[in-house]
mmCIF file of C-alpha atoms and ligand atoms in Angstrom:
data_model
loop_
_atom_site.group_PDB
_atom_site.id
_atom_site.type_symbol
_atom_site.label_atom_id
_atom_site.label_comp_id
_atom_site.label_asym_id
_atom_site.label_seq_id
_atom_site.Cartn_x
_atom_site.Cartn_y
_atom_site.Cartn_z
ATOM 1 C CA UNK A 1 17.918 21.268 -72.364
ATOM 2 C CA UNK A 2 18.558 18.299 -73.353
ATOM 3 C CA UNK A 3 22.797 17.498 -73.059
ATOM 4 C CA UNK A 4 23.205 16.205 -76.836
ATOM 5 C CA UNK A 5 21.501 19.372 -78.058
ATOM 6 C CA UNK A 6 23.751 21.645 -75.390
ATOM 7 C CA UNK A 7 26.380 19.684 -77.047
ATOM 8 C CA UNK A 8 25.839 20.341 -80.736
ATOM 9 C CA UNK A 9 25.416 24.054 -79.653
ATOM 10 C CA UNK A 10 28.955 23.929 -78.129
ATOM 11 C CA UNK A 11 30.419 22.714 -81.237
ATOM 12 C CA UNK A 12 29.813 26.112 -82.859
ATOM 13 C CA UNK A 13 33.352 27.497 -83.953
ATOM 14 C CA UNK A 14 35.145 24.603 -82.440
ATOM 15 C CA UNK A 15 34.503 21.330 -84.291
ATOM 16 C CA UNK A 16 31.901 20.954 -87.602
ATOM 17 C CA UNK A 17 28.905 18.880 -87.180
ATOM 18 C CA UNK A 18 28.474 16.083 -88.764
ATOM 19 C CA UNK A 19 25.050 14.943 -90.083
ATOM 20 C CA UNK A 20 23.110 12.784 -92.133
ATOM 21 C CA UNK A 21 19.906 11.499 -93.219
ATOM 22 C CA UNK A 22 18.467 7.693 -92.439
ATOM 23 C CA UNK A 23 14.794 6.247 -92.969
ATOM 24 C CA UNK A 24 15.633 2.970 -91.178
ATOM 25 C CA UNK A 25 17.304 1.354 -88.215
ATOM 26 C CA UNK A 26 20.223 -0.436 -90.244
ATOM 27 C CA UNK A 27 21.731 2.364 -91.731
ATOM 28 C CA UNK A 28 20.794 4.490 -88.418
ATOM 29 C CA UNK A 29 22.918 2.001 -86.897
ATOM 30 C CA UNK A 30 26.167 2.533 -89.061
ATOM 31 C CA UNK A 31 25.579 6.508 -88.958
ATOM 32 C CA UNK A 32 25.358 6.307 -85.124
ATOM 33 C CA UNK A 33 28.931 5.241 -84.919
ATOM 34 C CA UNK A 34 30.139 8.699 -86.732
ATOM 35 C CA UNK A 35 27.222 11.533 -86.880
ATOM 36 C CA UNK A 36 26.372 14.401 -84.605
ATOM 37 C CA UNK A 37 23.541 14.240 -85.780
ATOM 38 C CA UNK A 38 20.889 11.714 -87.662
ATOM 39 C CA UNK A 39 17.670 13.387 -89.569
ATOM 40 C CA UNK A 40 14.889 11.612 -90.420
ATOM 41 C CA UNK A 41 14.365 13.742 -93.249
ATOM 42 C CA UNK A 42 10.756 13.889 -95.576
ATOM 43 C CA UNK A 43 13.239 13.437 -98.467
ATOM 44 C CA UNK A 44 12.330 9.886 -97.930
ATOM 45 C CA UNK A 45 9.036 11.203 -100.128
ATOM 46 C CA UNK A 46 11.453 11.274 -103.203
ATOM 47 C CA UNK A 47 14.337 9.117 -102.123
ATOM 48 C CA UNK A 48 12.393 6.111 -100.680
ATOM 49 C CA UNK A 49 8.514 6.463 -102.062
ATOM 50 C CA UNK A 50 9.557 8.025 -105.397
ATOM 51 C CA UNK A 51 7.488 10.765 -105.533
ATOM 52 C CA UNK A 52 7.936 13.854 -106.925
ATOM 53 C CA UNK A 53 8.092 16.144 -104.330
ATOM 54 C CA UNK A 54 7.682 16.036 -100.350
ATOM 55 C CA UNK A 55 4.243 17.121 -100.048
ATOM 56 C CA UNK A 56 2.288 13.904 -99.315
ATOM 57 C CA UNK A 57 4.238 12.684 -96.550
ATOM 58 C CA UNK A 58 1.994 12.759 -93.221
ATOM 59 C CA UNK A 59 2.688 12.293 -89.694
ATOM 60 C CA UNK A 60 2.427 8.701 -89.712
ATOM 61 C CA UNK A 61 4.868 8.103 -92.101
ATOM 62 C CA UNK A 62 7.568 9.916 -90.231
ATOM 63 C CA UNK A 63 6.508 8.648 -87.166
ATOM 64 C CA UNK A 64 6.660 4.639 -88.757
ATOM 65 C CA UNK A 65 10.357 5.558 -90.147
ATOM 66 C CA UNK A 66 11.410 7.300 -86.670
ATOM 67 C CA UNK A 67 10.844 4.035 -84.716
ATOM 68 C CA UNK A 68 12.720 2.242 -86.783
ATOM 69 C CA UNK A 69 15.509 4.879 -86.836
ATOM 70 C CA UNK A 70 15.359 5.370 -82.902
ATOM 71 C CA UNK A 71 16.042 1.409 -82.459
ATOM 72 C CA UNK A 72 19.408 2.305 -84.223
ATOM 73 C CA UNK A 73 20.601 5.356 -82.205
ATOM 74 C CA UNK A 74 22.685 5.245 -79.238
ATOM 75 C CA UNK A 75 24.420 8.502 -79.054
ATOM 76 C CA UNK A 76 23.814 10.837 -81.932
ATOM 77 C CA UNK A 77 20.968 13.770 -82.138
ATOM 78 C CA UNK A 78 17.720 12.441 -83.548
ATOM 79 C CA UNK A 79 15.984 15.142 -85.441
ATOM 80 C CA UNK A 80 12.717 14.555 -87.232
ATOM 81 C CA UNK A 81 10.937 16.673 -89.843
ATOM 82 C CA UNK A 82 7.393 17.934 -88.876
ATOM 83 C CA UNK A 83 5.897 17.037 -92.822
ATOM 84 C CA UNK A 84 4.059 19.553 -94.445
ATOM 85 C CA UNK A 85 0.258 20.879 -93.182
ATOM 86 C CA UNK A 86 1.532 19.377 -89.894
ATOM 87 C CA UNK A 87 2.293 22.678 -88.463
ATOM 88 C CA UNK A 88 0.208 25.267 -90.401
ATOM 89 C CA UNK A 89 -1.189 26.620 -86.689
ATOM 90 C CA UNK A 90 0.253 27.081 -83.533
ATOM 91 C CA UNK A 91 -2.435 24.136 -82.021
ATOM 92 C CA UNK A 92 -1.630 21.970 -84.323
ATOM 93 C CA UNK A 93 2.005 22.360 -84.889
ATOM 94 C CA UNK A 94 1.725 21.782 -80.604
ATOM 95 C CA UNK A 95 -0.332 18.867 -80.802
ATOM 96 C CA UNK A 96 1.639 17.003 -83.867
ATOM 97 C CA UNK A 97 5.461 17.839 -82.503
ATOM 98 C CA UNK A 98 4.262 16.410 -79.257
ATOM 99 C CA UNK A 99 3.020 13.379 -80.833
ATOM 100 C CA UNK A 100 6.168 13.011 -82.829
ATOM 101 C CA UNK A 101 8.033 13.266 -79.462
ATOM 102 C CA UNK A 102 6.160 10.767 -77.351
ATOM 103 C CA UNK A 103 5.642 8.260 -80.231
ATOM 104 C CA UNK A 104 9.212 8.032 -81.170
ATOM 105 C CA UNK A 105 11.396 10.015 -78.482
ATOM 106 C CA UNK A 106 13.234 11.506 -80.640
ATOM 107 C CA UNK A 107 15.195 14.134 -79.596
ATOM 108 C CA UNK A 108 14.215 16.975 -81.331
ATOM 109 C CA UNK A 109 12.273 18.322 -84.860
ATOM 110 C CA UNK A 110 12.923 20.035 -87.917
ATOM 111 C CA UNK A 111 10.151 22.599 -89.391
ATOM 112 C CA UNK A 112 10.541 24.732 -92.461
ATOM 113 C CA UNK A 113 10.564 28.571 -92.697
ATOM 114 C CA UNK A 114 8.249 29.867 -94.592
ATOM 115 C CA UNK A 115 9.560 33.619 -93.014
ATOM 116 C CA UNK A 116 5.998 33.585 -91.158
ATOM 117 C CA UNK A 117 6.005 30.658 -88.757
ATOM 118 C CA UNK A 118 8.376 32.109 -86.073
ATOM 119 C CA UNK A 119 5.571 32.276 -83.608
ATOM 120 C CA UNK A 120 5.179 28.383 -83.973
ATOM 121 C CA UNK A 121 9.074 27.550 -83.126
ATOM 122 C CA UNK A 122 8.840 30.327 -80.352
ATOM 123 C CA UNK A 123 5.171 28.228 -79.058
ATOM 124 C CA UNK A 124 7.310 24.307 -79.693
ATOM 125 C CA UNK A 125 10.330 25.770 -77.412
ATOM 126 C CA UNK A 126 8.146 27.396 -75.051
ATOM 127 C CA UNK A 127 6.575 23.953 -74.457
ATOM 128 C CA UNK A 128 9.990 21.731 -74.111
ATOM 129 C CA UNK A 129 10.116 20.684 -77.825
ATOM 130 C CA UNK A 130 13.554 21.566 -79.213
ATOM 131 C CA UNK A 131 13.305 22.807 -82.825
ATOM 132 C CA UNK A 132 15.866 22.821 -85.941
ATOM 133 C CA UNK A 133 15.169 25.750 -88.009
ATOM 134 C CA UNK A 134 15.568 25.308 -92.164
ATOM 135 C CA UNK A 135 15.710 27.840 -94.554
ATOM 136 C CA UNK A 136 17.133 28.623 -98.061
ATOM 137 C CA UNK A 137 15.476 26.151 -100.831
ATOM 138 C CA UNK A 138 12.536 24.893 -98.464
ATOM 139 C CA UNK A 139 10.959 21.908 -100.237
ATOM 140 C CA UNK A 140 7.570 22.197 -98.496
ATOM 141 C CA UNK A 141 7.051 25.759 -99.738
ATOM 142 C CA UNK A 142 9.010 26.442 -102.858
ATOM 143 C CA UNK A 143 7.891 24.981 -106.103
ATOM 144 C CA UNK A 144 11.174 25.838 -108.080
ATOM 145 C CA UNK A 145 14.876 24.893 -107.255
ATOM 146 C CA UNK A 146 17.240 28.297 -107.215
ATOM 147 C CA UNK A 147 20.044 29.027 -105.362
ATOM 148 C CA UNK A 148 18.821 31.254 -102.468
ATOM 149 C CA UNK A 149 20.520 34.333 -101.228
ATOM 150 C CA UNK A 150 22.647 35.404 -104.649
ATOM 151 C CA UNK A 151 22.665 38.934 -103.795
ATOM 152 C CA UNK A 152 23.216 41.465 -101.187
ATOM 153 C CA UNK A 153 19.805 42.486 -100.561
ATOM 154 C CA UNK A 154 18.474 38.500 -100.672
ATOM 155 C CA UNK A 155 21.491 37.244 -98.486
ATOM 156 C CA UNK A 156 20.385 40.328 -95.663
ATOM 157 C CA UNK A 157 16.969 39.226 -96.070
ATOM 158 C CA UNK A 158 18.012 35.797 -95.409
ATOM 159 C CA UNK A 159 20.323 36.559 -92.200
ATOM 160 C CA UNK A 160 17.067 38.395 -90.848
ATOM 161 C CA UNK A 161 14.785 35.258 -91.482
ATOM 162 C CA UNK A 162 17.572 33.208 -89.710
ATOM 163 C CA UNK A 163 17.962 35.867 -86.511
ATOM 164 C CA UNK A 164 14.151 35.641 -86.224
ATOM 165 C CA UNK A 165 14.506 31.824 -86.017
ATOM 166 C CA UNK A 166 17.277 31.900 -83.857
ATOM 167 C CA UNK A 167 15.352 34.962 -81.468
ATOM 168 C CA UNK A 168 12.155 32.247 -81.391
ATOM 169 C CA UNK A 169 14.711 29.544 -79.576
ATOM 170 C CA UNK A 170 15.598 27.349 -82.273
ATOM 171 C CA UNK A 171 19.093 25.475 -81.296
ATOM 172 C CA UNK A 172 20.495 25.179 -84.909
ATOM 173 C CA UNK A 173 19.677 25.799 -88.479
ATOM 174 C CA UNK A 174 19.767 24.076 -91.596
ATOM 175 C CA UNK A 175 21.156 26.158 -94.653
ATOM 176 C CA UNK A 176 20.052 24.375 -97.960
ATOM 177 C CA UNK A 177 21.398 25.814 -101.550
ATOM 178 C CA UNK A 178 22.413 29.219 -100.434
ATOM 179 C CA UNK A 179 24.950 31.153 -102.250
ATOM 180 C CA UNK A 180 28.321 30.705 -100.657
ATOM 181 C CA UNK A 181 28.647 34.042 -99.384
ATOM 182 C CA UNK A 182 24.857 34.406 -97.771
ATOM 183 C CA UNK A 183 25.687 31.241 -95.973
ATOM 184 C CA UNK A 184 29.013 32.467 -94.590
ATOM 185 C CA UNK A 185 26.960 36.012 -93.313
ATOM 186 C CA UNK A 186 24.493 33.832 -91.720
ATOM 187 C CA UNK A 187 26.969 31.848 -90.013
ATOM 188 C CA UNK A 188 29.098 34.407 -88.652
ATOM 189 C CA UNK A 189 25.909 36.344 -87.615
ATOM 190 C CA UNK A 190 24.019 33.304 -85.474
ATOM 191 C CA UNK A 191 24.921 32.212 -82.186
ATOM 192 C CA UNK A 192 23.595 28.602 -83.018
ATOM 193 C CA UNK A 193 25.222 26.520 -85.339
ATOM 194 C CA UNK A 194 24.529 26.459 -89.149
ATOM 195 C CA UNK A 195 24.105 22.941 -90.911
ATOM 196 C CA UNK A 196 24.557 23.222 -94.380
ATOM 197 C CA UNK A 197 23.486 21.178 -97.435
ATOM 198 C CA UNK A 198 24.384 22.589 -101.084
ATOM 199 C CA UNK A 199 25.722 26.027 -98.817
ATOM 200 C CA UNK A 200 29.712 25.987 -98.984
ATOM 201 C CA UNK A 201 31.959 24.930 -96.145
ATOM 202 C CA UNK A 202 31.383 27.822 -93.923
ATOM 203 C CA UNK A 203 28.571 26.181 -92.446
ATOM 204 C CA UNK A 204 29.304 25.040 -88.566
ATOM 205 C CA UNK A 205 28.321 21.464 -90.182
ATOM 206 C CA UNK A 206 27.132 19.668 -92.947
ATOM 207 C CA UNK A 207 24.225 17.400 -93.918
ATOM 208 C CA UNK A 208 23.664 15.058 -96.981
ATOM 209 C CA UNK A 209 21.110 12.578 -97.985
ATOM 210 C CA UNK A 210 22.243 9.312 -97.021
ATOM 211 C CA UNK A 211 21.259 7.596 -100.134
ATOM 212 C CA UNK A 212 22.364 10.474 -102.404
ATOM 213 C CA UNK A 213 26.420 10.560 -100.817
ATOM 214 C CA UNK A 214 26.365 6.125 -100.898
ATOM 215 C CA UNK A 215 25.273 6.630 -104.488
ATOM 216 C CA UNK A 216 22.158 4.354 -104.518
ATOM 217 C CA UNK A 217 19.145 7.336 -105.228
ATOM 218 C CA UNK A 218 20.199 8.179 -108.882
ATOM 219 C CA UNK A 219 19.782 11.967 -107.642
ATOM 220 C CA UNK A 220 23.293 13.749 -107.610
ATOM 221 C CA UNK A 221 23.438 17.125 -107.929
ATOM 222 C CA UNK A 222 26.704 19.188 -107.830
ATOM 223 C CA UNK A 223 26.585 19.851 -104.086
ATOM 224 C CA UNK A 224 26.362 15.820 -103.360
ATOM 225 C CA UNK A 225 29.569 14.395 -103.386
ATOM 226 C CA UNK A 226 28.986 10.794 -104.087
ATOM 227 C CA UNK A 227 31.248 8.613 -101.713
ATOM 228 C CA UNK A 228 30.463 5.067 -103.300
ATOM 229 C CA UNK A 229 28.506 3.571 -106.228
ATOM 230 C CA UNK A 230 26.512 1.315 -104.064
ATOM 231 C CA UNK A 231 24.429 0.230 -106.569
ATOM 232 C CA UNK A 232 27.023 -1.266 -108.649
ATOM 233 C CA UNK A 233 27.920 -3.203 -105.177
ATOM 234 C CA UNK A 234 24.432 -4.390 -104.253
ATOM 235 C CA UNK A 235 24.038 -5.575 -108.072
ATOM 236 C CA UNK A 236 27.115 -7.458 -107.972
ATOM 237 C CA UNK A 237 25.741 -9.509 -105.096
ATOM 238 C CA UNK A 238 22.625 -9.930 -106.364
ATOM 239 C CA UNK A 239 23.928 -11.030 -109.446
ATOM 240 C CA UNK A 240 25.959 -13.937 -107.594
ATOM 241 C CA UNK A 241 22.842 -15.182 -105.535
ATOM 242 C CA UNK A 242 20.657 -15.567 -108.863
ATOM 243 C CA UNK A 243 23.289 -17.672 -110.187
ATOM 244 C CA UNK A 244 23.709 -19.318 -107.097
ATOM 245 C CA UNK A 245 20.087 -20.099 -107.241
ATOM 246 C CA UNK A 246 19.594 -20.991 -110.395
ATOM 247 C CA UNK A 247 22.952 -23.524 -110.332
ATOM 248 C CA UNK A 248 21.516 -25.196 -106.987
ATOM 249 C CA UNK A 249 24.670 -23.429 -105.451
ATOM 250 C CA UNK A 250 22.290 -21.931 -102.806
ATOM 251 C CA UNK A 251 21.404 -23.042 -100.472
ATOM 252 C CA UNK A 252 24.343 -25.254 -99.469
ATOM 253 C CA UNK A 253 24.811 -27.615 -96.675
ATOM 254 C CA UNK A 254 26.326 -24.973 -94.741
ATOM 255 C CA UNK A 255 22.723 -23.447 -95.061
ATOM 256 C CA UNK A 256 20.281 -26.290 -94.018
ATOM 257 C CA UNK A 257 18.781 -26.531 -90.861
ATOM 258 C CA UNK A 258 19.184 -29.811 -89.105
ATOM 259 C CA UNK A 259 19.844 -29.056 -85.352
ATOM 260 C CA UNK A 260 17.129 -27.443 -83.108
ATOM 261 C CA UNK A 261 18.801 -23.776 -83.593
ATOM 262 C CA UNK A 262 18.631 -21.414 -86.608
ATOM 263 C CA UNK A 263 22.206 -19.374 -86.214
HETATM 264 O O1 KIV B 301 14.333 16.185 -95.757
HETATM 265 C C1 KIV B 301 15.266 16.389 -95.463
HETATM 266 O O2 KIV B 301 16.422 15.113 -95.894
HETATM 267 C C2 KIV B 301 16.073 17.560 -95.209
HETATM 268 C C3 KIV B 301 17.477 16.983 -95.054
HETATM 269 C C4 KIV B 301 18.195 17.602 -96.477
HETATM 270 C C5 KIV B 301 18.444 18.542 -95.055
HETATM 271 O O3 KIV B 301 15.668 18.498 -95.076
#
């Protein structure tokens, strides 16, 4: 097993796993210094492409963005989402996951559970493709947002799903928007680490969409902590630039190219 993946598994019950999403090199370079896991999530459909759901993302989109992200990664584990429709049967899943791994040199893929695709996970793992699972609110399969596992029976059903994913060989699992009691139950009953989003701090790690926590996506549900209002900071700079151009303050002599180099 990949050393980076072994290190992620070892963190369970020792130290929290820090994870964020990236869709491009410049952000990935910053995340890589601090994160254990960088995910190229299909949330880019909403965040970058302004779509209403993640359903139109395809393998080519994921590959293109991951090639960019990979250029910024030195040490963290690079995980990539398999887009909707790319793992509907064993052969398709194998073919697409292999292509994704070969073209991007990512460390692992993530796929959403529909409470049925355990054989697909098993087959990918058997083919040396590390898999991260994803349960709870799974945007590829669920239309309406709701908190998952909010009764004892529902929490136990989710635990069974998580255990089946673990048994199939996944090295980790995302718990998205679970009731806190359900996320604790699952975290305490799995050997593999759980990564929570909107699911309580009992999880072994946390993930957020970077654009949300930086305050640039415009999407701030209760579970997102906005660490910055990056939109305002960017706007300030753009305003300054606009003024400089209009007043002919930019470019100034400092920016003129006289010699033979441009740096
Ligand atoms: O697509 C994504 O960014 C994700 C995270 C929210 C876990 O799946």
